[in-house]
Coordinates of C-alpha atoms and ligand atoms in Angstrom, one line a residue:
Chain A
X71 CA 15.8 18.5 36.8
X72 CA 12.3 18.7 37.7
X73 CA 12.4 21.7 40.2
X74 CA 14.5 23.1 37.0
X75 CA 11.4 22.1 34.8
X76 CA 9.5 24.4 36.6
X77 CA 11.7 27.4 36.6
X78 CA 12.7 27.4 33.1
X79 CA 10.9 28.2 30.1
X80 CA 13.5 26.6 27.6
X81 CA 13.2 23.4 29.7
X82 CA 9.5 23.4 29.6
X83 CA 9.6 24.2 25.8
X84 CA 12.3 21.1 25.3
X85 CA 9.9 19.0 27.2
X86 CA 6.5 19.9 25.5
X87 CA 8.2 19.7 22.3
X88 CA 9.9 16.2 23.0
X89 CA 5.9 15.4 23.9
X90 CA 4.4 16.7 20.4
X91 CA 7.9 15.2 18.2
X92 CA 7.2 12.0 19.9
X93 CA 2.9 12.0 19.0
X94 CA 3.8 12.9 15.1
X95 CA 6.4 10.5 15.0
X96 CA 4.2 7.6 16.4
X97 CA 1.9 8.4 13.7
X98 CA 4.0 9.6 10.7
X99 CA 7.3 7.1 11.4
X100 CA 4.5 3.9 11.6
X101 CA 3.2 5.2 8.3
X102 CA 7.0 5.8 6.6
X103 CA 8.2 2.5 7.8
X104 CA 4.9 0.4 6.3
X105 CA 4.9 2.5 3.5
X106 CA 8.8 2.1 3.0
X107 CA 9.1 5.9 2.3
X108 CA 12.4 6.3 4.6
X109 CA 14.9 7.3 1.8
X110 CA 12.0 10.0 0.6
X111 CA 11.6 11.2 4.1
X112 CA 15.4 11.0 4.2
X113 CA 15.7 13.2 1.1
X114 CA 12.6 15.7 2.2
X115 CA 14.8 16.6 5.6
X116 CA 17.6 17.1 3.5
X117 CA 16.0 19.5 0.9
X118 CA 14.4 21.6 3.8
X119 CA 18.2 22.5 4.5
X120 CA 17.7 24.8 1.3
X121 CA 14.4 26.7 2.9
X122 CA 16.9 27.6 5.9
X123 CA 19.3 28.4 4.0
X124 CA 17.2 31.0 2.0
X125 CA 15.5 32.0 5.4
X126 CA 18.6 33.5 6.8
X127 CA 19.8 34.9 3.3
X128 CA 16.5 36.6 2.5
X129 CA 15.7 37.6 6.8
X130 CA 12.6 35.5 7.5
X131 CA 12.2 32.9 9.9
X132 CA 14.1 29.9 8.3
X133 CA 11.7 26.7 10.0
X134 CA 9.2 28.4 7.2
X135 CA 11.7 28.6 4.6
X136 CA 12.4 24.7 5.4
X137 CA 8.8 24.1 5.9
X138 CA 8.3 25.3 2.3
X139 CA 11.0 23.7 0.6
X140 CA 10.2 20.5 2.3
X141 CA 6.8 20.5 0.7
X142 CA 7.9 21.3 -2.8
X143 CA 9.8 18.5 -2.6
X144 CA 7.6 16.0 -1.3
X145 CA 5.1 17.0 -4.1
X146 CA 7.7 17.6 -6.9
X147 CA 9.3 13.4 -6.6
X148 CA 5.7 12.6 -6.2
X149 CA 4.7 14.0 -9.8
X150 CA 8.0 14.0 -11.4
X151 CA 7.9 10.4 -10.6
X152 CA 4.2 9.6 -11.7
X153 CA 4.6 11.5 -15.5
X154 CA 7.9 10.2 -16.0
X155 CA 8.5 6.9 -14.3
X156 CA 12.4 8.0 -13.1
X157 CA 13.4 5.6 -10.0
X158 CA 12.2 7.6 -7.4
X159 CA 15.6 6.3 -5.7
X160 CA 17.2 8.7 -8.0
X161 CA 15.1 11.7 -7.9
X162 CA 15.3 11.8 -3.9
X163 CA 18.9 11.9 -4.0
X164 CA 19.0 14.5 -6.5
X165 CA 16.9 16.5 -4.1
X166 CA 18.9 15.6 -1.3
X167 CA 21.7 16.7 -2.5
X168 CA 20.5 20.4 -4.4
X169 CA 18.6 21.0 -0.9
X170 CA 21.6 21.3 1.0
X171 CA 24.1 22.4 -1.3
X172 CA 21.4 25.4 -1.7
X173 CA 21.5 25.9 1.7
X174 CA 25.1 25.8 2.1
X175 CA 25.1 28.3 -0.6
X176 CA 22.5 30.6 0.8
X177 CA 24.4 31.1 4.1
X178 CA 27.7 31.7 3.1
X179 CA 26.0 34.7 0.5
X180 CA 24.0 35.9 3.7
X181 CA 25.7 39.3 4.8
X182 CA 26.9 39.6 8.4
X183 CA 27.2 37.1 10.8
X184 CA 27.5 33.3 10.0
X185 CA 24.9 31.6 11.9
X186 CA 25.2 28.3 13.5
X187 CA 24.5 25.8 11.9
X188 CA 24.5 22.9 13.7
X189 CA 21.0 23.2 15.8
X190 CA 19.5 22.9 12.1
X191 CA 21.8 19.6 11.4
X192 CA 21.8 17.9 14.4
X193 CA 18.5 19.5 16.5
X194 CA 19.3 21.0 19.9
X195 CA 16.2 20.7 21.9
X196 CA 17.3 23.2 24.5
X197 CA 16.6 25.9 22.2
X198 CA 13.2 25.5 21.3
X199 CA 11.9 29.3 21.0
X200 CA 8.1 29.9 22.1
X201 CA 7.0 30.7 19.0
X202 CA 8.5 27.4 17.1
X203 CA 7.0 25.6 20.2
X204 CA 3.3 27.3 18.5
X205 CA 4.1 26.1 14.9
X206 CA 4.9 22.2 16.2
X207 CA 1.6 22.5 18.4
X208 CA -0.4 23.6 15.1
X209 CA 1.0 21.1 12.8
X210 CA 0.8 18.4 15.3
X211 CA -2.7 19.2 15.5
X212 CA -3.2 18.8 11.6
X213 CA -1.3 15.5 11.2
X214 CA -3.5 13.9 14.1
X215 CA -6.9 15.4 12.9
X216 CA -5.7 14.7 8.6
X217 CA -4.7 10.7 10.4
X218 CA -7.6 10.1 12.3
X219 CA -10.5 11.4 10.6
X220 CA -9.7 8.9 7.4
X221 CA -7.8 6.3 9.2
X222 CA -9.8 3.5 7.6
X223 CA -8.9 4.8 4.2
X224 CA -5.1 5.4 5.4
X225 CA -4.8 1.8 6.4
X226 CA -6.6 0.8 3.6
X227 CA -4.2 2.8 1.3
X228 CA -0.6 1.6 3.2
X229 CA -1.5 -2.0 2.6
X230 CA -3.4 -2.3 -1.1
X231 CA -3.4 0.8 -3.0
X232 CA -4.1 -0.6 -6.2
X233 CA -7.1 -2.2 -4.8
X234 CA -8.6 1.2 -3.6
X235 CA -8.0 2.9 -6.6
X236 CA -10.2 -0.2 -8.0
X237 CA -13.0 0.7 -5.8
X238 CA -12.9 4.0 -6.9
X239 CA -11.0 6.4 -4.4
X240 CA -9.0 9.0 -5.3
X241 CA -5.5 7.7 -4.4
X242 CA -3.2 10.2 -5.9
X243 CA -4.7 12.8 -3.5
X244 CA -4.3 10.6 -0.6
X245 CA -0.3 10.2 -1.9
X246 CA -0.2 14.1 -1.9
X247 CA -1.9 14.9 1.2
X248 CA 0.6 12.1 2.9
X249 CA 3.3 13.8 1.1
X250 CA 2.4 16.8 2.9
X251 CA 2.5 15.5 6.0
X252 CA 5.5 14.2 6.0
X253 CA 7.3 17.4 4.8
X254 CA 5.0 19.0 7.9
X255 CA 6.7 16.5 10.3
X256 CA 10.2 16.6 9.0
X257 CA 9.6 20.2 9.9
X258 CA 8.5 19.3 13.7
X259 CA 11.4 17.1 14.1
X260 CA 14.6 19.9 13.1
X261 CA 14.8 21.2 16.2
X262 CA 14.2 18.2 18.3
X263 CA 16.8 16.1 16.6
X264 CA 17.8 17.9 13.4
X265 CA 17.8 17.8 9.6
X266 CA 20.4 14.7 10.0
X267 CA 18.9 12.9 12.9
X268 CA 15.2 13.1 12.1
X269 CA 14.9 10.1 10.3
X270 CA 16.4 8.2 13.1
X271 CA 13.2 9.5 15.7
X272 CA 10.9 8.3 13.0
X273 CA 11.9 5.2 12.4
X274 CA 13.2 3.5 15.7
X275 CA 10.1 3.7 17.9
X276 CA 7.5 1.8 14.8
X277 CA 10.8 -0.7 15.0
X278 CA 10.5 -1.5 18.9
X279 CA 6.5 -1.5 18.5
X280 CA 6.4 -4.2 15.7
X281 CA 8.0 -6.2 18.1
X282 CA 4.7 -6.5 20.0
X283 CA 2.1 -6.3 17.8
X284 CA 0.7 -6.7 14.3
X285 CA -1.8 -4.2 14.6
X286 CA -1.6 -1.1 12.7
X287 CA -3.2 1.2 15.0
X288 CA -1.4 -0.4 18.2
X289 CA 1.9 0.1 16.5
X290 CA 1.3 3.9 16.3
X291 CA -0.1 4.1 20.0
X292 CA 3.0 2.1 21.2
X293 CA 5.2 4.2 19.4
X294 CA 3.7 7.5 20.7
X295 CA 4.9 5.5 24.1
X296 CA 8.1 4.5 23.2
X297 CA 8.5 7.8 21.8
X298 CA 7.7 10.1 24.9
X299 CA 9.9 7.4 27.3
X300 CA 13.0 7.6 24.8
X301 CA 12.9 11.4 24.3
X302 CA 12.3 12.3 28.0
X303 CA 15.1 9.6 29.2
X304 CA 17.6 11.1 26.5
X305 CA 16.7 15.0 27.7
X306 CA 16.9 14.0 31.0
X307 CA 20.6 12.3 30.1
X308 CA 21.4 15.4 27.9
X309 CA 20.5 17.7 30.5
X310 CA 22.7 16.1 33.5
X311 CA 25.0 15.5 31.8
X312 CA 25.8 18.5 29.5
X313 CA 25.7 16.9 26.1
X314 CA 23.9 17.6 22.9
X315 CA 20.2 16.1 23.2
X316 CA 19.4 15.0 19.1
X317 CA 22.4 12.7 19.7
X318 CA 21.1 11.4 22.8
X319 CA 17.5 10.7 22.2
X320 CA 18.9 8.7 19.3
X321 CA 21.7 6.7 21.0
X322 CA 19.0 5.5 23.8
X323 CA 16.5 4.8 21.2
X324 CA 18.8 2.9 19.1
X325 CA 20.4 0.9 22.7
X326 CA 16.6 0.2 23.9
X327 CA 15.6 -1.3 20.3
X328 CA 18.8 -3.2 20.0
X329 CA 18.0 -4.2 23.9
X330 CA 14.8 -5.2 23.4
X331 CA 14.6 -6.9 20.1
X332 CA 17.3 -9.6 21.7
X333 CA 15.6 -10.0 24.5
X334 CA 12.3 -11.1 22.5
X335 CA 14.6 -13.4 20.3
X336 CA 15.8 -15.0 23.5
X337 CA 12.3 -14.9 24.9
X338 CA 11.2 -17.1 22.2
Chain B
X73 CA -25.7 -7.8 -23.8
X74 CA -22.3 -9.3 -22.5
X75 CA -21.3 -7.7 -19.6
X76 CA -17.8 -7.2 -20.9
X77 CA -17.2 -6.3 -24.4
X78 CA -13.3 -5.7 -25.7
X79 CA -13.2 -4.3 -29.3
X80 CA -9.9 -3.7 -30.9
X81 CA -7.8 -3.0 -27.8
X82 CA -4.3 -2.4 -27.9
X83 CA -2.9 -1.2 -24.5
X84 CA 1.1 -0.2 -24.6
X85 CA 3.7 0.3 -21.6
X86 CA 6.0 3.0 -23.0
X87 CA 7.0 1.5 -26.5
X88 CA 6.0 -2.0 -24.7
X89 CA 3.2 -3.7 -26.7
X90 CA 1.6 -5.4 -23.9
X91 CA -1.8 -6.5 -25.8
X92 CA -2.8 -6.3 -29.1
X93 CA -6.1 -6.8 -31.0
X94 CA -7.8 -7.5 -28.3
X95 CA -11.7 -8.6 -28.9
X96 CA -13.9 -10.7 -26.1
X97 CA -17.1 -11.2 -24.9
X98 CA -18.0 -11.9 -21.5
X99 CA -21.4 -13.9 -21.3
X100 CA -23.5 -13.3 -18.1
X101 CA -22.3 -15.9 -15.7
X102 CA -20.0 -17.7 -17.8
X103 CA -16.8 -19.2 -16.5
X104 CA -14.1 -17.6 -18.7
X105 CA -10.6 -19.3 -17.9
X106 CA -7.7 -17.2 -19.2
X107 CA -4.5 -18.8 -20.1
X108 CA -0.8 -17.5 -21.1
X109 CA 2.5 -17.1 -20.7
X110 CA 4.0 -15.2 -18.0
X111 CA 4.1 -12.1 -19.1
X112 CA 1.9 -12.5 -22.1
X113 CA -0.5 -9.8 -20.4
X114 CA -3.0 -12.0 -18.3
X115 CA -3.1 -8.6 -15.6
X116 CA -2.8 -6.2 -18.1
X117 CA -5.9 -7.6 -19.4
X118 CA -7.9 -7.3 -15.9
X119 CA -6.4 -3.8 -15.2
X120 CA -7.8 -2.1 -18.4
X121 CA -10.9 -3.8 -17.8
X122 CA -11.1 -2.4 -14.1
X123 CA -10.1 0.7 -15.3
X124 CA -6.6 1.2 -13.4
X125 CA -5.1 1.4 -17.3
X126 CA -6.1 3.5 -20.2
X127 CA -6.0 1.5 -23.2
X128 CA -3.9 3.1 -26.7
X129 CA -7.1 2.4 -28.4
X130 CA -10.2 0.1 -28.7
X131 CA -12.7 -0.1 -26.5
X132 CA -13.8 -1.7 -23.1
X133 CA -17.5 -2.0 -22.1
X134 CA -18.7 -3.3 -19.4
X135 CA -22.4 -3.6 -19.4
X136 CA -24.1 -0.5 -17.1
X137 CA -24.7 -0.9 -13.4
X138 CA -22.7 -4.2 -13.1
X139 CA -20.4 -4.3 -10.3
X140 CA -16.6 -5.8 -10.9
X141 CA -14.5 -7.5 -8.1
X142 CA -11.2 -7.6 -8.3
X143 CA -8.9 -10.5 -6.5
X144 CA -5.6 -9.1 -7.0
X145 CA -2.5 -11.7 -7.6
X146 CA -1.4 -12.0 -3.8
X147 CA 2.1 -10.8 -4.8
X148 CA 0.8 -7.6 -5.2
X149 CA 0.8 -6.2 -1.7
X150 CA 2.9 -7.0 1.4
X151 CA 1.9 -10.0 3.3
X152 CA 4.0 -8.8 6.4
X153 CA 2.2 -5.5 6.5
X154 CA 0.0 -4.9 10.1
X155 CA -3.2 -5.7 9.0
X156 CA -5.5 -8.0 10.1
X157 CA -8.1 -10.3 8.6
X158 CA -11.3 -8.7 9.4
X159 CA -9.7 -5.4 8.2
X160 CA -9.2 -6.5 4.9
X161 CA -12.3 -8.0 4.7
X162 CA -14.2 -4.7 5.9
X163 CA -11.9 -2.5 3.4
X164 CA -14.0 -3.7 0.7
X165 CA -16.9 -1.5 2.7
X166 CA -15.4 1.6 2.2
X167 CA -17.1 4.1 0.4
X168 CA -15.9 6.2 -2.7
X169 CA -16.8 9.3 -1.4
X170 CA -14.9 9.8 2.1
X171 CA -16.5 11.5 5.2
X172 CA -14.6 12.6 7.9
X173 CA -14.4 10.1 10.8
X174 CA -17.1 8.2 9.3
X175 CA -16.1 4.3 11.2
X176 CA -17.6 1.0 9.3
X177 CA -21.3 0.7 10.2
X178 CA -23.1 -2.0 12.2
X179 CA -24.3 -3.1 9.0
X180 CA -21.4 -3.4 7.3
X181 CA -19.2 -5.6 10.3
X182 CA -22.6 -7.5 10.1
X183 CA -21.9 -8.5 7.0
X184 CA -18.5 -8.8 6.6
X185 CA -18.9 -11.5 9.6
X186 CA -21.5 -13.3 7.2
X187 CA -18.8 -13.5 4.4
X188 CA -16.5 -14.7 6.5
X189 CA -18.6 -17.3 7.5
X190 CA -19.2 -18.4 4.5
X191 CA -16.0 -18.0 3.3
X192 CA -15.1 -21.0 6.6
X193 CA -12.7 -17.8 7.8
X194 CA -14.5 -16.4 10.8
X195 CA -12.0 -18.1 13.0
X196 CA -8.6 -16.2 11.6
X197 CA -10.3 -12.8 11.8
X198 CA -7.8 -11.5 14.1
X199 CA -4.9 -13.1 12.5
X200 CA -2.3 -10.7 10.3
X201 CA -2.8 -11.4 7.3
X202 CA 0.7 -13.1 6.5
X203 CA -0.3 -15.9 9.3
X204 CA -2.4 -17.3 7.0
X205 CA -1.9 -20.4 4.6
X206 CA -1.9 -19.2 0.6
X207 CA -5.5 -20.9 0.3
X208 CA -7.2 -19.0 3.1
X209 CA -5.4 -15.6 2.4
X210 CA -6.7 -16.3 -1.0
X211 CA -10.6 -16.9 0.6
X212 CA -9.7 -13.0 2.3
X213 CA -9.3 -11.8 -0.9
X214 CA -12.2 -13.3 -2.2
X215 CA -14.0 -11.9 0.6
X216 CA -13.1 -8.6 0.9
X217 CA -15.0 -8.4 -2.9
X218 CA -17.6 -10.2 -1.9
X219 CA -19.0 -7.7 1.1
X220 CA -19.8 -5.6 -2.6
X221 CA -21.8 -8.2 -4.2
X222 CA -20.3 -7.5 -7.0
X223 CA -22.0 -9.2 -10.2
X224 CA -18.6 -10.2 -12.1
X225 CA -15.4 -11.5 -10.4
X226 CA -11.7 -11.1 -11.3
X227 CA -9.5 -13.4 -10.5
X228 CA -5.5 -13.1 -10.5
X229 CA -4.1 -16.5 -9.8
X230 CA -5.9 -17.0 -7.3
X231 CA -4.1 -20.7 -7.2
X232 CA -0.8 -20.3 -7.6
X233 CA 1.3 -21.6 -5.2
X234 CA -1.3 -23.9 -3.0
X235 CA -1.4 -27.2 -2.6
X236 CA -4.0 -29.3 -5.1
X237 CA -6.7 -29.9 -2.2
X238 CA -6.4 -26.0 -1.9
X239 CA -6.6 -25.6 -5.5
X240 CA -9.5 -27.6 -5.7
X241 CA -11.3 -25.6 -2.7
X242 CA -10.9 -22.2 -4.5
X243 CA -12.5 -23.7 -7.8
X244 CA -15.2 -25.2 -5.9
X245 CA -15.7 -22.2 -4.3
X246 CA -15.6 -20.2 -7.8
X247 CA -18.1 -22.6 -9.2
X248 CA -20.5 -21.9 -6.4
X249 CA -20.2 -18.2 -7.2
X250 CA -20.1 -18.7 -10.5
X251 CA -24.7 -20.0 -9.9
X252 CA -25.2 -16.1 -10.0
X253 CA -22.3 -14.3 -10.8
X254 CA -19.9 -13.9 -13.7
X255 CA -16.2 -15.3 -13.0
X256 CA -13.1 -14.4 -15.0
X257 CA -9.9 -16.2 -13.5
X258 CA -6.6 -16.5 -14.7
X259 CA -5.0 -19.7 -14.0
X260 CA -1.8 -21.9 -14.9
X261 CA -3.6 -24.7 -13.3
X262 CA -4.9 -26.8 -16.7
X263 CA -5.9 -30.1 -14.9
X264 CA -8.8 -27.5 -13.3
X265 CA -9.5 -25.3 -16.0
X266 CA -10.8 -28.0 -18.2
X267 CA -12.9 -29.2 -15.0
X268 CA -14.6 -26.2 -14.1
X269 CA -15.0 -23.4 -16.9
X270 CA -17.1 -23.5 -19.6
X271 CA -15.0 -20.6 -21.8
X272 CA -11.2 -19.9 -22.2
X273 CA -9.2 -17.5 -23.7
X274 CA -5.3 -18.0 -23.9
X275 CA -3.4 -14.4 -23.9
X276 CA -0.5 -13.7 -25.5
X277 CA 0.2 -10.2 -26.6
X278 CA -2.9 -10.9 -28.9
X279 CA -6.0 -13.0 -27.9
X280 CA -7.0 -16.5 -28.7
X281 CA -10.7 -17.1 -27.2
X282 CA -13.5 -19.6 -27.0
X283 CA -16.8 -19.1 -26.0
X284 CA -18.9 -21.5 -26.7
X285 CA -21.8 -23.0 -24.3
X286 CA -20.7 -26.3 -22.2
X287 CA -18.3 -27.8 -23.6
X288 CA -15.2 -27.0 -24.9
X289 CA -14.2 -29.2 -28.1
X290 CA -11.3 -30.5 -29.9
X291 CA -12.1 -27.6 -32.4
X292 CA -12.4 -24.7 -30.2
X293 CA -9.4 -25.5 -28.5
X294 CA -7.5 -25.5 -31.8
X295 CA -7.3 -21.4 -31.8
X296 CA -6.1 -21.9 -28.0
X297 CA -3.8 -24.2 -29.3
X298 CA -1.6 -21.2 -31.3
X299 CA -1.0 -19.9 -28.1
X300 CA 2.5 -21.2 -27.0
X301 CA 1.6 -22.7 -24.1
X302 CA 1.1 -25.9 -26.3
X303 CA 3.7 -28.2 -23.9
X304 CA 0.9 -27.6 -20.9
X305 CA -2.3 -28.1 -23.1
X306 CA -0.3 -31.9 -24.3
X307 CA -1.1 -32.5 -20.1
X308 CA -3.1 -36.0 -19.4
X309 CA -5.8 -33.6 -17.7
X310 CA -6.4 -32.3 -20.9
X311 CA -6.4 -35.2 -23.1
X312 CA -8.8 -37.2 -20.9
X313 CA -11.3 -34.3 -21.2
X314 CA -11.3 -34.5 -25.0
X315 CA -10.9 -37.9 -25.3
X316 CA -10.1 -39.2 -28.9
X317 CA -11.0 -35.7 -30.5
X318 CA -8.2 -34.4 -28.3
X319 CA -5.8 -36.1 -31.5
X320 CA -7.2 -33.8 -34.1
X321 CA -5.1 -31.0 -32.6
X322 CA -1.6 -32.2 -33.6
X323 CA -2.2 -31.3 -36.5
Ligands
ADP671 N1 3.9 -1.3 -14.9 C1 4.5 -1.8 -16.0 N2 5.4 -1.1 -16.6 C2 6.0 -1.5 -17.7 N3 5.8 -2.8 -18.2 C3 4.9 -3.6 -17.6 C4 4.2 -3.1 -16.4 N4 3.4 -4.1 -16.0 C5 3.6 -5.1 -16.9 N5 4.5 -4.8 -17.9 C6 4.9 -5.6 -19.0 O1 3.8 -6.0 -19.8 C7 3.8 -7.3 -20.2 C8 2.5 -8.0 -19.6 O2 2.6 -8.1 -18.2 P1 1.4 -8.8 -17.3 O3 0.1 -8.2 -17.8 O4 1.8 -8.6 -15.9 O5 1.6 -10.3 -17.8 P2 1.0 -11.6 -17.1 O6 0.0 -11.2 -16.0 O7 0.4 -12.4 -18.2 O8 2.2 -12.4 -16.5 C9 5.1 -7.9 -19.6 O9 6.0 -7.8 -20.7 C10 5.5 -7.0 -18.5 O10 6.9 -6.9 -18.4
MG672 MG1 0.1 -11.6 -13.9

């Protein structure tokens, strides 16, 4: 595989995107597990399906079209759910639900050729085009820089929001802006491991790391770690042996958490 | 000038009255104890005054350039979350306005380290926060207000759920504030209260206050006494404190 590396582009691409996926999810999973914002998350991936949908129908690249709907989503529960105190639990599924039965929608009215759909649903990080490989490096790049310049205030804000709104910071921006980064991560993650599978590679990596430490900054770095070990080990399986990567990644992340967290129960 | 001043408030969740005709004065450095019912709107009470909740009417003053702490009740946040002590004590050092990758200051760790000595916590500061006994996660609470020097203190059961040595710790330590700073603490702890305050006010939907220098008298605690929380006022702690007057309130 690694003479193959060298010769192919779409194996470089899988590889630096696996990298990038694995750096936002670190970051962004840590944040949705502490923040218990998985069935949001859940329900933003899902929505996106609508923005693809619409991308095909309408001719424009459809990672935008998810990239947009994702975000209107995120910020749509976010107020809905501050003016008019519904469960957010119900508003998410709602979303859920309308995104891809949009999308659904949108495809079957587009003229021509039905594309395939399941690269969207399930990722395939073989096909990782140059250009999508330019809009992960960007976003990437925004999450980190948006994370790290106010991580104080981030922490601050994951553990006792009410107290920071006391000392007078503007929390509902922060809830936005985190919104936002979410939907931009979501986006990241739908080609690496799909609409369906994303919220798997957010999650299981802060779930290994917790068994270590209590820090919250460690967790993200050991999950950046975990993260580029699990996704390289499930392309590398994927790759020899021919099967489809999402899947992959996920099965080995899931066996290496499962693995490890027994092994610390017997350890102590 | 109080530093708090309540006029007429009535504060509503929905079509929820939570208070209702609400009118206190806070003296400077007084010890206000506040009393009630769960659910009789003890936090409400704190949160309009910090501001988190716009009242339906009245008014809330709080005296200009006076700085409130808040000591939130600890089931308010997540004691498993990765955090550790000296963290939440330096939180309380962040500033309003935020500036990109602006890190906590010599100044301010300096400081925090002070509080946390004082506070006998220096030793946990790299403990997660849920490591901690109830009494010395309730001192990081304490201290993560205290790096502001804030002038008035509120306190959300700060003592529920510890032991009574603990108990008796956090109200020593509150008295000790209390030499130049303004403390407000909710309680269900009567056997203290009585011991340590020199105001109460019993909350229940509406008001029933006291605020009288020093002592608190048989008569005084008569308007506490329509607040139904009459079973824990009948406690020996109580009745020792008022003596023989403490008969004139069955009437
Ligand atoms: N966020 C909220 N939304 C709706 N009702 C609330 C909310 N917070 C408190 N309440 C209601 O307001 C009343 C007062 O609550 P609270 O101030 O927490 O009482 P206490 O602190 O004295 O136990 C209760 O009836 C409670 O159910
Ligand atoms: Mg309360």
């Amino acid at each position: 595989m690694i003479e193959a590396l060298f010769e192919y582009t779409f194996l470089r691409n899988a590889v630096v995107s696996s990298l990038i996926a694995s750096i936002v999810c670190g970051i962004i999973g840590t944040i949705i597990v502490e923040k218990k914002l998985v069935s949001m998350s859940g329900g933003i991936a899902h929505t996106s399906f609508g923005g693809i949908g619409l991308g095909y129908l309408l001719g424009f690249e459809p990672i935008i079209g998810g990239l947009i709907f994702a975000v209107i989503a995120a910020l749509s529960i976010s107020k809905i759910r501050r003016e008019t105190k519904t469960k957010s639990d119900t508003l998410i599924g709602m979303f859920w639900a309308v995104g891809m039965a949009l999308g659904i929608l949108f495809i079957s009215m587009a003229s021509g050729y039905q594309p395939d759909m399941t690269s969207y649903l399930f990722g395939d990080i073989l096909t990782v085009s140059t250009t999508y490989i330019k809009i992960m490096f960007v976003l990437g790049l925004f999450i980190v820089f948006i994370i790290s310049a106010a991580f104080n205030y981030w922490k601050a804000y994951l553990f006792d929001e009410e107290y920071l709104k006391v000392m007078g910071v503007d929390v509902v921006k922060l809830e936005y802006l985190l919104f936002i980064l979410i939907s931009l991560s979501i986006v990241i993650l739908i080609k690496v491991a799909g609409i369906i599978l994303a919220i798997a590679l957010l999650t299981i990596p802060p779930a290994i790391s917790k068994l270590f430490t209590k820090d919250l900054k460690k967790i993200m770095v050991l999950s950046i770690i975990f993260g580029i070990i699990l996704s390289f080990s499930g392309l590398y399986i994927s790759y020899t042996f021919n099967i489809p990567s999402g899947s992959t990644i996920i099965l080995v992340a899931v066996t290496v958490f499962l693995f490890t967290s027994f092994v610390k129960r017997k350890i102590n | 000038m109080y530093d708090i001043e309540i006029k007429n408030l009535q504060v509503n969740y929905g079509d929820v009255v939570a208070l209702r005709d609400i009118n206190l004065k806070v003296r400077h450095k007084s010890f206000l104890g506040i009393i009630g019912p769960n659910g009789g709107g003890k936090t409400t009470l704190f949160k309009v005054i910090l501001g988190l909740i716009k009242p339906l009417s009245g008014t809330v003053k709080v005296k200009d350039n006076i700085k409130i702490g808040y000591v939130p009740q600890s089931t308010s946040f997540d004691k498993s979350f990765p955090i550790l002590v000296k963290d939440v004590i330096l939180m309380g050092k962040l500033d309003k306005t935020f500036i990109a990758f602006k890190r906590y200051s010599q100044k301010d760790k300096k400081e925090a380290v002070e509080v946390m000595k004082k506070l006998d916590i220096y030793h946990l500061k790299d403990r997660q926060i849920g490591e901690l006994s109830g009494g010395q996660l309730q001192r990081v609470l304490i201290g993560r207000t205290l790096v502001n020097n804030p002038d008035v203190l509120l306190l959300d059961e700060p003592t529920s759920s510890l032991d009574s040595d603990a108990k008796r710790e956090i109200f020593d330590l509150l008295k000790e504030l209390n030499k130049n700073k303004t403390v407000l603490v909710i309680t269900h702890d009567m056997e203290y209260v009585f011991k340590y305050i020199d105001s109460l006010a019993c909350v229940n939907q509406n008001i029933h206050y006291h605020d009288e220098d020093k002592s608190i008298t048989a008569d005084s605690l008569k308007d506490v006494y329509n607040c139904p929380i009459n079973l824990l006022l009948q406690s020996g702690a109580v009745q020792k404190r008022l003596g023989k007057e403490g008969e004139g309130l069955n009437d």
